[in-house]
Coordinates of N, CA and C in Angstrom, one line a residue:
Chain A
D1 N 147.3 -75.8 -133.6 CA 146.4 -76.8 -134.1 C 146.4 -76.8 -135.6
A2 N 146.6 -77.9 -136.2 CA 146.7 -78.2 -137.7 C 145.4 -77.8 -138.3
K3 N 145.5 -77.1 -139.3 CA 144.3 -76.6 -140.0 C 143.8 -77.5 -141.1
T4 N 142.6 -77.6 -141.5 CA 142.0 -78.3 -142.6 C 141.3 -77.4 -143.4
T5 N 141.2 -77.8 -144.8 CA 140.5 -76.8 -145.7 C 139.5 -77.6 -146.4
Q6 N 138.2 -77.1 -146.4 CA 137.1 -77.8 -146.9 C 136.4 -76.9 -147.9
P7 N 135.6 -77.2 -148.8 CA 134.8 -76.4 -149.7 C 133.6 -75.9 -148.6
N8 N 133.4 -74.6 -149.1 CA 132.2 -74.1 -148.3 C 130.9 -74.8 -148.4
S9 N 130.5 -75.3 -149.5 CA 129.3 -76.0 -149.8 C 129.4 -76.9 -150.8
M10 N 128.5 -78.0 -150.8 CA 128.4 -79.0 -152.0 C 126.9 -79.4 -152.2
E11 N 126.8 -79.8 -153.1 CA 125.2 -80.2 -153.4 C 125.4 -81.7 -154.1
S12 N 124.2 -82.4 -153.6 CA 124.2 -83.9 -154.1 C 122.7 -84.2 -154.4
N13 N 122.6 -85.2 -155.2 CA 121.3 -85.8 -155.3 C 121.0 -87.0 -154.4
E14 N 119.8 -87.0 -154.0 CA 119.4 -88.1 -153.2 C 119.7 -89.5 -153.9
E15 N 120.0 -90.4 -152.9 CA 120.5 -91.7 -153.4 C 121.6 -91.9 -154.1
E16 N 122.4 -90.7 -154.4 CA 123.7 -90.9 -155.1 C 124.8 -90.6 -154.1
P17 N 126.0 -91.2 -154.4 CA 127.1 -91.1 -153.5 C 127.7 -89.7 -153.4
V18 N 128.3 -89.2 -152.3 CA 128.8 -87.9 -152.1 C 130.1 -88.2 -151.6
H19 N 131.1 -87.4 -152.1 CA 132.5 -87.5 -151.8 C 132.8 -86.0 -151.3
L20 N 133.0 -85.9 -149.9 CA 133.4 -84.8 -149.2 C 134.8 -84.7 -149.1
P21 N 135.7 -83.6 -149.8 CA 137.0 -83.5 -149.6 C 137.5 -82.7 -148.5
C22 N 138.7 -82.9 -148.0 CA 139.3 -82.3 -146.9 C 141.0 -82.2 -147.0
N23 N 141.5 -81.0 -147.2 CA 142.9 -81.0 -147.3 C 143.5 -80.6 -146.1
H24 N 144.4 -81.3 -145.8 CA 145.4 -80.9 -144.6 C 146.7 -81.3 -144.7
S25 N 147.5 -80.3 -145.5 CA 148.7 -80.6 -145.8 C 149.8 -80.5 -144.8
T26 N 149.4 -79.7 -143.6 CA 150.4 -79.6 -142.5 C 150.2 -80.7 -141.3
I27 N 149.3 -81.9 -141.8 CA 149.2 -82.8 -140.8 C 150.4 -83.5 -140.3
S28 N 150.5 -83.6 -139.0 CA 151.5 -84.2 -138.3 C 151.4 -85.9 -138.3
G29 N 152.4 -86.6 -138.1 CA 152.4 -88.0 -137.9 C 151.5 -88.6 -136.9
T30 N 151.1 -87.8 -135.9 CA 150.2 -88.3 -134.8 C 148.9 -87.8 -134.9
D31 N 148.7 -86.9 -135.9 CA 147.2 -86.3 -136.0 C 146.3 -87.5 -136.6
Y32 N 145.1 -87.7 -136.1 CA 144.1 -88.4 -136.6 C 143.2 -87.5 -137.3
I33 N 142.4 -88.0 -138.1 CA 141.5 -87.2 -139.0 C 140.1 -87.6 -138.5
H34 N 139.4 -86.8 -138.0 CA 138.1 -87.0 -137.5 C 137.0 -86.2 -138.3
W35 N 135.8 -86.8 -138.5 CA 134.8 -86.2 -139.3 C 133.6 -86.3 -138.2
Y36 N 133.0 -85.1 -138.2 CA 131.6 -85.0 -137.5 C 130.8 -84.1 -138.4
R37 N 129.4 -84.3 -138.1 CA 128.4 -83.7 -138.9 C 127.5 -83.0 -137.9
Q38 N 127.0 -81.8 -138.3 CA 126.0 -81.2 -137.6 C 124.5 -80.8 -138.5
L39 N 123.6 -81.7 -137.9 CA 122.4 -81.5 -138.5 C 121.7 -80.1 -138.0
P40 N 120.8 -79.5 -138.7 CA 120.2 -78.3 -138.4 C 119.6 -78.3 -137.0
S41 N 120.0 -77.4 -136.3 CA 119.5 -77.2 -134.9 C 119.8 -78.4 -134.0
Q42 N 120.7 -79.0 -134.3 CA 121.3 -80.2 -133.5 C 122.8 -80.0 -133.0
G43 N 123.2 -80.8 -132.1 CA 124.6 -80.7 -131.7 C 125.5 -81.6 -132.9
P44 N 126.7 -81.4 -132.9 CA 127.6 -82.2 -133.8 C 127.5 -83.7 -133.4
E45 N 127.5 -84.6 -134.5 CA 127.5 -85.9 -134.4 C 128.7 -86.5 -134.9
Y46 N 129.4 -87.5 -134.2 CA 130.5 -88.2 -134.6 C 130.3 -89.1 -135.8
V47 N 131.1 -89.0 -137.0 CA 130.9 -89.8 -138.1 C 131.9 -90.8 -138.1
I48 N 133.1 -90.4 -138.3 CA 134.2 -91.6 -138.4 C 135.5 -90.9 -138.1
H49 N 136.6 -91.8 -138.0 CA 138.0 -91.1 -137.8 C 138.9 -92.2 -138.3
G50 N 140.0 -91.6 -138.6 CA 141.1 -92.7 -139.1 C 142.5 -92.0 -139.0
L51 N 143.5 -92.8 -139.2 CA 144.9 -92.4 -139.1 C 145.7 -92.5 -140.5
T52 N 145.7 -93.7 -140.9 CA 146.5 -94.0 -142.2 C 145.7 -94.7 -143.1
S53 N 144.9 -95.8 -142.6 CA 144.2 -96.6 -143.5 C 142.8 -96.1 -143.7
N54 N 142.3 -96.5 -144.8 CA 140.8 -96.2 -145.1 C 139.9 -97.0 -144.0
V55 N 138.9 -96.4 -143.7 CA 138.1 -96.8 -142.6 C 136.6 -96.8 -143.2
N56 N 135.8 -97.8 -142.7 CA 134.4 -98.0 -143.0 C 133.7 -98.1 -141.7
N57 N 132.5 -97.4 -141.6 CA 131.5 -97.9 -140.6 C 130.1 -97.7 -141.3
R58 N 129.1 -97.9 -140.4 CA 127.7 -97.9 -140.8 C 127.3 -96.7 -141.5
M59 N 127.9 -95.5 -141.0 CA 127.5 -94.2 -141.5 C 128.1 -93.9 -142.8
A60 N 129.5 -94.1 -143.0 CA 130.3 -93.7 -144.0 C 131.5 -94.3 -144.3
S61 N 132.4 -94.0 -145.2 CA 133.7 -94.3 -145.4 C 134.7 -93.3 -145.4
L62 N 135.9 -93.4 -144.9 CA 136.9 -92.4 -145.0 C 138.1 -92.9 -145.8
A63 N 138.3 -92.2 -146.9 CA 139.5 -92.6 -147.6 C 140.6 -91.5 -147.4
I64 N 141.6 -92.0 -147.1 CA 143.0 -91.2 -146.5 C 143.9 -91.4 -147.7
A65 N 144.6 -90.3 -148.3 CA 145.6 -90.3 -149.1 C 146.9 -90.8 -148.7
E66 N 147.7 -91.5 -149.6 CA 148.9 -92.1 -149.1 C 149.8 -91.1 -148.2
D67 N 149.9 -89.8 -149.0 CA 150.8 -89.0 -148.0 C 150.0 -88.3 -147.0
R68 N 148.8 -88.7 -146.7 CA 147.9 -88.2 -145.7 C 147.6 -86.7 -145.7
K69 N 148.0 -86.1 -146.9 CA 147.7 -84.6 -146.9 C 146.2 -84.3 -147.3
S70 N 145.6 -85.2 -147.6 CA 144.1 -85.0 -147.9 C 143.3 -86.3 -147.6
S71 N 142.0 -86.1 -147.4 CA 141.0 -87.3 -147.2 C 139.8 -86.9 -147.6
T72 N 139.0 -88.0 -147.8 CA 137.6 -87.9 -148.4 C 136.6 -88.6 -147.6
L73 N 135.7 -87.9 -147.3 CA 134.6 -88.8 -146.5 C 133.5 -89.1 -147.6
I74 N 133.1 -90.4 -147.7 CA 132.3 -90.7 -148.6 C 131.0 -91.3 -148.0
L75 N 129.7 -90.7 -148.4 CA 128.5 -91.1 -148.0 C 128.0 -92.0 -149.3
H76 N 127.7 -93.3 -149.0 CA 127.4 -94.2 -150.1 C 126.3 -93.8 -150.9
R77 N 125.3 -93.4 -150.1 CA 123.9 -93.2 -150.8 C 123.3 -92.0 -150.0
A78 N 123.4 -90.8 -150.4 CA 122.8 -89.7 -149.7 C 121.4 -89.8 -149.6
T79 N 120.8 -89.3 -148.3 CA 119.6 -89.2 -148.2 C 119.3 -87.8 -147.6
L80 N 117.9 -87.3 -147.8 CA 117.8 -86.0 -147.1 C 118.1 -85.6 -145.8
R81 N 118.3 -86.8 -145.0 CA 118.6 -86.7 -143.7 C 120.3 -86.5 -143.4
D82 N 120.9 -86.6 -144.6 CA 122.3 -86.4 -144.6 C 122.6 -84.8 -144.8
A83 N 121.7 -84.1 -145.1 CA 122.0 -82.7 -145.3 C 122.5 -82.1 -144.0
A84 N 123.6 -81.5 -143.8 CA 124.2 -81.1 -142.6 C 125.6 -80.3 -142.9
V85 N 126.0 -79.9 -142.0 CA 127.5 -79.3 -141.9 C 128.5 -80.3 -141.7
Y86 N 129.4 -80.7 -142.4 CA 130.5 -81.7 -142.2 C 131.7 -81.0 -141.9
Y87 N 132.3 -81.5 -140.8 CA 133.6 -81.0 -140.2 C 134.6 -82.1 -140.3
C88 N 135.7 -81.5 -140.9 CA 137.0 -82.5 -140.9 C 138.0 -81.9 -140.0
I89 N 138.4 -82.7 -139.1 CA 139.2 -82.1 -137.8 C 140.4 -82.9 -137.7
L90 N 141.6 -82.3 -137.4 CA 142.6 -83.0 -137.0 C 142.9 -82.9 -135.6
G91 N 143.4 -84.0 -135.1 CA 143.6 -84.1 -133.7 C 144.5 -85.2 -133.2
E92 N 145.3 -85.0 -132.3 CA 146.0 -86.2 -131.7 C 145.1 -86.9 -130.6
Y93 N 145.4 -88.0 -130.4 CA 144.6 -88.8 -129.3 C 145.1 -88.0 -128.1
G94 N 144.0 -87.8 -127.3 CA 144.3 -87.0 -125.9 C 144.2 -85.5 -126.0
N95 N 143.9 -84.9 -127.4 CA 143.9 -83.6 -127.5 C 142.4 -83.2 -127.8
K96 N 142.3 -81.9 -127.5 CA 140.9 -81.4 -127.9 C 140.6 -81.2 -129.4
L97 N 139.3 -81.3 -129.7 CA 139.0 -81.2 -131.0 C 138.6 -79.8 -131.3
V98 N 139.3 -79.4 -132.4 CA 139.2 -77.8 -132.8 C 138.2 -77.8 -134.1
F99 N 137.1 -77.3 -134.1 CA 136.2 -77.4 -135.4 C 136.5 -76.1 -136.3
G100 N 136.5 -76.4 -137.4 CA 136.6 -75.2 -138.6 C 135.2 -74.8 -139.1
A101 N 135.3 -74.4 -140.3 CA 133.9 -73.9 -140.8 C 133.1 -75.1 -141.4
G102 N 133.8 -75.9 -141.9 CA 133.0 -77.1 -142.3 C 132.7 -77.1 -143.7
T103 N 131.8 -78.1 -144.3 CA 131.1 -78.0 -145.6 C 129.8 -78.2 -145.5
I104 N 128.9 -77.3 -146.1 CA 127.6 -77.5 -146.0 C 127.0 -78.4 -147.1
L105 N 126.5 -79.5 -146.8 CA 126.1 -80.3 -147.8 C 124.5 -80.3 -147.9
R106 N 124.0 -80.0 -149.1 CA 122.7 -79.9 -149.5 C 122.3 -81.1 -150.4
V107 N 121.2 -81.7 -150.0 CA 120.8 -83.0 -150.7 C 119.4 -82.7 -151.3
K108 N 119.6 -82.8 -152.8 CA 118.2 -82.7 -153.5 C 117.4 -83.9 -153.8
S109 N 116.2 -83.9 -153.7 CA 115.4 -84.9 -153.9 C 115.0 -84.9 -155.4
Chain B
D1 N 116.3 -92.6 -124.4 CA 117.0 -92.2 -123.3 C 118.1 -91.3 -123.8
T2 N 118.1 -90.1 -123.6 CA 119.0 -89.2 -124.2 C 120.5 -89.4 -123.6
A3 N 121.5 -89.4 -124.3 CA 122.9 -89.8 -123.9 C 123.5 -88.6 -123.1
V4 N 123.5 -87.4 -123.9 CA 123.8 -86.1 -123.2 C 122.8 -85.1 -123.1
S5 N 122.2 -84.8 -122.1 CA 121.1 -84.0 -122.0 C 121.6 -82.6 -121.4
Q6 N 121.0 -81.4 -122.0 CA 121.3 -80.1 -121.3 C 119.9 -79.5 -121.0
T7 N 120.0 -78.6 -120.2 CA 118.8 -77.7 -119.7 C 119.2 -76.6 -119.2
P8 N 118.6 -75.4 -119.6 CA 117.5 -75.5 -120.5 C 117.8 -75.5 -121.9
K9 N 116.9 -75.7 -122.8 CA 117.1 -75.6 -124.3 C 117.2 -74.1 -124.8
Y10 N 116.4 -73.5 -124.1 CA 116.4 -72.0 -124.6 C 116.5 -71.3 -123.2
L11 N 117.4 -69.9 -123.3 CA 117.4 -69.2 -122.1 C 117.5 -67.8 -122.6
V12 N 116.6 -66.9 -122.3 CA 116.5 -65.6 -122.6 C 116.7 -64.7 -121.3
T13 N 117.5 -63.9 -121.3 CA 117.9 -63.2 -120.0 C 118.6 -61.8 -120.2
Q14 N 118.4 -60.9 -119.4 CA 118.9 -59.6 -119.3 C 120.4 -59.5 -119.1
M15 N 120.8 -58.5 -119.7 CA 122.3 -58.1 -119.2 C 122.6 -58.0 -117.9
G16 N 123.7 -58.7 -117.4 CA 124.0 -58.5 -115.9 C 123.5 -59.6 -115.0
N17 N 122.6 -60.3 -115.7 CA 122.1 -61.4 -114.8 C 123.1 -62.6 -114.7
D18 N 122.9 -63.4 -113.7 CA 123.7 -64.8 -113.6 C 122.8 -65.9 -113.9
K19 N 123.3 -66.8 -114.7 CA 122.5 -68.0 -115.1 C 123.4 -69.1 -115.1
S20 N 122.7 -70.4 -115.1 CA 123.5 -71.7 -115.3 C 122.8 -72.7 -116.4
I21 N 123.5 -73.3 -116.8 CA 123.3 -74.4 -117.8 C 123.7 -75.6 -117.3
K22 N 122.8 -76.7 -117.3 CA 123.2 -78.1 -116.7 C 123.3 -79.1 -117.8
C23 N 124.2 -79.9 -117.6 CA 124.6 -80.9 -118.5 C 124.7 -82.3 -117.8
E24 N 124.1 -83.4 -118.3 CA 124.3 -84.6 -117.6 C 124.4 -85.8 -118.8
Q25 N 125.3 -86.7 -118.6 CA 125.4 -87.6 -119.5 C 125.4 -89.1 -118.7
N26 N 124.8 -90.0 -119.6 CA 124.4 -91.3 -118.9 C 125.2 -92.4 -119.8
L27 N 126.2 -92.0 -120.2 CA 126.9 -93.0 -121.1 C 128.4 -93.5 -120.4
G28 N 128.4 -93.2 -119.1 CA 129.6 -93.7 -118.3 C 130.9 -93.1 -118.7
H29 N 130.8 -92.0 -119.6 CA 132.2 -91.3 -120.0 C 132.8 -90.6 -118.9
D30 N 134.2 -90.6 -119.0 CA 135.0 -89.9 -118.0 C 135.2 -88.5 -118.3
T31 N 134.9 -88.1 -119.5 CA 135.5 -86.8 -119.8 C 134.2 -85.9 -120.5
M32 N 134.1 -84.6 -120.0 CA 133.0 -83.8 -120.5 C 133.5 -82.4 -120.9
Y33 N 132.7 -81.9 -121.9 CA 133.3 -80.7 -122.4 C 132.1 -79.6 -122.4
W34 N 132.6 -78.5 -122.6 CA 131.6 -77.2 -123.0 C 132.2 -76.6 -124.3
Y35 N 131.3 -76.6 -125.3 CA 131.8 -75.7 -126.5 C 130.7 -74.7 -126.8
K36 N 131.1 -73.5 -127.3 CA 130.3 -72.4 -127.6 C 130.3 -72.3 -129.2
Q37 N 129.0 -72.0 -129.8 CA 128.9 -71.9 -131.1 C 128.3 -70.5 -131.3
D38 N 129.0 -69.7 -131.9 CA 128.7 -68.1 -132.1 C 127.8 -68.0 -133.3
S39 N 127.6 -66.6 -133.6 CA 126.5 -66.5 -134.7 C 127.1 -66.9 -136.0
K40 N 128.6 -67.0 -136.0 CA 129.1 -67.5 -137.4 C 129.2 -68.9 -137.4
K41 N 128.6 -69.5 -136.5 CA 128.6 -71.0 -136.4 C 129.8 -71.7 -136.2
F42 N 131.0 -70.9 -135.7 CA 132.1 -71.7 -135.3 C 132.0 -72.3 -134.0
L43 N 132.5 -73.5 -133.9 CA 132.4 -74.2 -132.5 C 133.7 -74.1 -131.7
K44 N 133.6 -73.4 -130.7 CA 135.0 -73.3 -129.9 C 134.9 -74.0 -128.6
I45 N 136.0 -74.8 -128.3 CA 135.9 -75.5 -126.9 C 136.2 -74.4 -126.0
M46 N 135.4 -74.5 -124.7 CA 135.8 -73.7 -123.6 C 136.3 -74.5 -122.5
F47 N 135.9 -75.4 -122.1 CA 136.2 -76.2 -121.0 C 136.2 -77.7 -121.1
S48 N 137.0 -78.4 -120.4 CA 136.9 -79.9 -120.3 C 137.3 -80.4 -119.0
Y49 N 136.5 -81.4 -118.6 CA 136.8 -82.1 -117.3 C 136.9 -83.5 -117.4
N50 N 137.9 -84.0 -116.8 CA 138.2 -85.5 -116.8 C 138.0 -86.0 -115.3
N51 N 137.0 -86.9 -115.0 CA 136.7 -87.4 -113.8 C 136.7 -86.3 -112.8
K52 N 135.9 -85.4 -113.2 CA 135.7 -84.0 -112.1 C 137.0 -83.0 -112.1
E53 N 137.9 -83.4 -112.8 CA 139.2 -82.6 -112.8 C 139.3 -81.7 -114.1
L54 N 139.6 -80.3 -113.9 CA 139.6 -79.4 -115.0 C 140.8 -79.7 -115.8
I55 N 140.8 -80.1 -117.0 CA 142.0 -80.2 -117.8 C 142.1 -79.4 -119.0
I56 N 141.1 -78.7 -119.6 CA 141.2 -77.7 -120.6 C 140.4 -76.5 -120.1
N57 N 141.1 -75.4 -120.1 CA 140.4 -74.0 -119.8 C 141.0 -73.0 -120.8
E58 N 140.1 -73.1 -121.8 CA 140.5 -72.1 -122.9 C 140.5 -70.5 -122.5
T59 N 140.9 -69.7 -123.4 CA 140.8 -68.4 -123.0 C 139.3 -67.8 -122.8
V60 N 138.7 -68.1 -121.7 CA 137.3 -67.7 -121.4 C 137.4 -66.7 -120.4
P61 N 136.5 -65.7 -120.5 CA 136.5 -64.7 -119.4 C 136.2 -65.6 -118.1
N62 N 136.6 -65.1 -117.0 CA 136.3 -65.7 -115.7 C 134.8 -65.5 -115.2
R63 N 134.0 -64.9 -116.0 CA 132.7 -64.8 -115.5 C 131.9 -66.2 -115.9
F64 N 132.8 -67.0 -116.6 CA 132.3 -68.3 -116.9 C 133.0 -69.5 -115.9
S65 N 132.2 -70.1 -115.3 CA 132.8 -71.1 -114.1 C 132.0 -72.4 -114.3
P66 N 132.8 -73.4 -114.7 CA 132.3 -74.7 -114.9 C 132.4 -75.4 -113.5
K67 N 131.4 -76.4 -113.4 CA 131.3 -77.2 -112.1 C 131.0 -78.5 -112.4
S68 N 131.7 -79.5 -111.9 CA 131.6 -80.8 -112.1 C 131.3 -81.7 -110.7
P69 N 130.1 -81.8 -110.3 CA 130.0 -82.4 -109.0 C 130.3 -83.9 -109.1
D70 N 130.1 -84.5 -110.2 CA 130.6 -85.9 -110.4 C 130.7 -86.0 -112.0
K71 N 131.3 -87.2 -112.3 CA 131.8 -87.3 -113.8 C 130.7 -87.4 -114.7
A72 N 129.3 -87.5 -114.2 CA 128.2 -87.5 -115.1 C 127.5 -86.1 -115.3
H73 N 128.2 -85.1 -114.5 CA 127.4 -83.9 -114.7 C 128.5 -82.7 -114.7
L74 N 128.2 -81.8 -115.8 CA 129.2 -80.7 -115.9 C 128.3 -79.3 -116.2
N75 N 128.3 -78.5 -115.3 CA 127.4 -77.5 -115.3 C 128.2 -76.2 -115.7
L76 N 127.6 -75.3 -116.1 CA 128.2 -74.0 -116.7 C 127.5 -72.8 -116.0
H77 N 128.2 -72.0 -115.2 CA 127.6 -70.8 -114.5 C 128.2 -69.6 -115.2
I78 N 127.2 -68.7 -115.5 CA 127.7 -67.5 -116.1 C 127.4 -66.2 -115.4
N79 N 128.3 -65.5 -115.0 CA 128.1 -64.4 -114.2 C 128.0 -63.0 -115.1
S80 N 127.0 -62.0 -114.4 CA 127.2 -60.8 -115.3 C 127.1 -61.0 -116.7
L81 N 126.1 -61.5 -117.3 CA 125.9 -61.8 -118.6 C 126.1 -60.5 -119.5
E82 N 126.7 -60.8 -120.7 CA 126.9 -59.7 -121.7 C 126.3 -60.0 -122.9
L83 N 126.0 -59.0 -123.8 CA 125.4 -59.4 -125.2 C 126.1 -60.3 -125.9
G84 N 127.5 -60.3 -125.9 CA 128.3 -61.1 -126.6 C 128.4 -62.6 -126.2
D85 N 127.7 -62.8 -125.1 CA 127.6 -64.2 -124.5 C 126.6 -64.8 -125.2
S86 N 125.7 -64.1 -126.0 CA 124.5 -64.9 -126.8 C 125.3 -65.9 -127.8
A87 N 124.8 -67.1 -127.7 CA 125.4 -68.0 -128.6 C 124.6 -69.3 -128.2
V88 N 124.9 -70.5 -128.9 CA 124.4 -71.8 -128.5 C 125.6 -72.5 -127.9
Y89 N 125.4 -73.2 -126.7 CA 126.3 -73.7 -125.8 C 126.1 -75.2 -125.9
F90 N 127.2 -76.0 -126.4 CA 127.0 -77.4 -126.3 C 127.8 -78.2 -125.4
C91 N 127.1 -79.2 -124.7 CA 127.9 -80.0 -123.7 C 128.4 -81.3 -124.6
A92 N 129.4 -81.9 -124.2 CA 129.8 -83.1 -125.0 C 130.4 -84.1 -124.0
S93 N 130.5 -85.3 -124.3 CA 131.3 -86.1 -123.6 C 132.1 -87.2 -124.5
S94 N 133.2 -87.8 -123.8 CA 134.0 -88.8 -124.5 C 134.4 -89.8 -123.5
R95 N 134.6 -91.0 -124.0 CA 135.0 -92.1 -122.9 C 136.3 -91.7 -122.2
S96 N 137.2 -91.1 -122.7 CA 138.2 -90.5 -122.0 C 138.9 -89.3 -122.7
H97 N 139.6 -88.5 -122.1 CA 140.2 -87.3 -122.5 C 140.7 -87.4 -123.9
G98 N 140.0 -86.8 -125.0 CA 140.6 -86.7 -126.4 C 140.3 -87.9 -127.2
L99 N 139.7 -88.9 -126.6 CA 139.3 -90.2 -127.3 C 138.2 -89.7 -128.5
P100 N 138.5 -90.4 -129.6 CA 137.5 -89.9 -130.7 C 135.9 -90.4 -130.2
G101 N 135.1 -89.9 -130.9 CA 133.7 -90.3 -130.7 C 133.0 -89.6 -129.6
Y102 N 133.2 -88.0 -129.7 CA 132.5 -87.3 -128.7 C 131.1 -87.5 -128.9
T103 N 130.2 -87.4 -127.9 CA 128.7 -87.4 -128.0 C 128.3 -85.9 -127.5
F104 N 127.6 -85.3 -128.4 CA 127.1 -83.9 -128.0 C 125.7 -83.8 -127.6
G105 N 125.4 -82.9 -126.7 CA 124.1 -82.5 -126.4 C 123.4 -81.8 -127.6
S106 N 122.1 -81.5 -127.3 CA 121.5 -80.8 -128.3 C 121.5 -79.3 -128.3
G107 N 122.2 -78.7 -127.2 CA 122.6 -77.4 -127.1 C 121.6 -76.5 -126.3
T108 N 122.2 -75.4 -125.9 CA 121.2 -74.5 -125.2 C 121.6 -73.1 -125.9
R109 N 120.3 -72.6 -126.3 CA 120.5 -71.3 -126.9 C 120.3 -70.1 -126.0
L110 N 121.3 -69.4 -125.6 CA 121.5 -68.4 -124.8 C 121.2 -67.0 -125.4
T111 N 120.4 -66.2 -125.2 CA 120.0 -64.9 -125.7 C 120.0 -63.9 -124.7
V112 N 121.1 -63.0 -124.7 CA 121.1 -61.9 -123.8 C 120.6 -60.7 -124.4
V113 N 119.7 -60.1 -123.5 CA 119.0 -58.8 -124.1 C 119.3 -57.7 -123.2

């Protein structure tokens, strides 16, 4: 399973943008980049996924480097409700998701 | 209306007992999964069923036996519970095997004493 590297923790101010980085230098050509988050005492929640192009949805944006060896999850305006563990996961379509340690995001009011 | 529901939410039991955790999804998804989150918070996949057929069986002790009576249900039965089985168990589903956008349940916290 391809590995990802994320910072252990990050802090953000409420209503400011947050950029969560993820390094995946051993990514293969068929690996998708998936992001999930886990709020306290809840199950993981799907955020976004992409392959090569940047992606936007109602929750976040995903910026993927041209060489695909890194990506950034962008929360455009952090709220207290966004405080969670964010997981960056590589996986081919049809394969299982393997979760790493993730980044703990703290949001200050 | 809960998309993926697990019961019970909490389960405290003694070593050596046998227990079951139930999972149901009302999303019409074909694939369901069991994940285990240990005390260090790592999420590890245990099993995956696609249309009632077992497709992923990670290195899990055979005391753990999943059962899928239909594609909307995936139950987890655990025999001879051990202290190390204490964890939070999450059920999840997806439209088809490996497709993005898993929906997870809220978890079952199992404590073995």
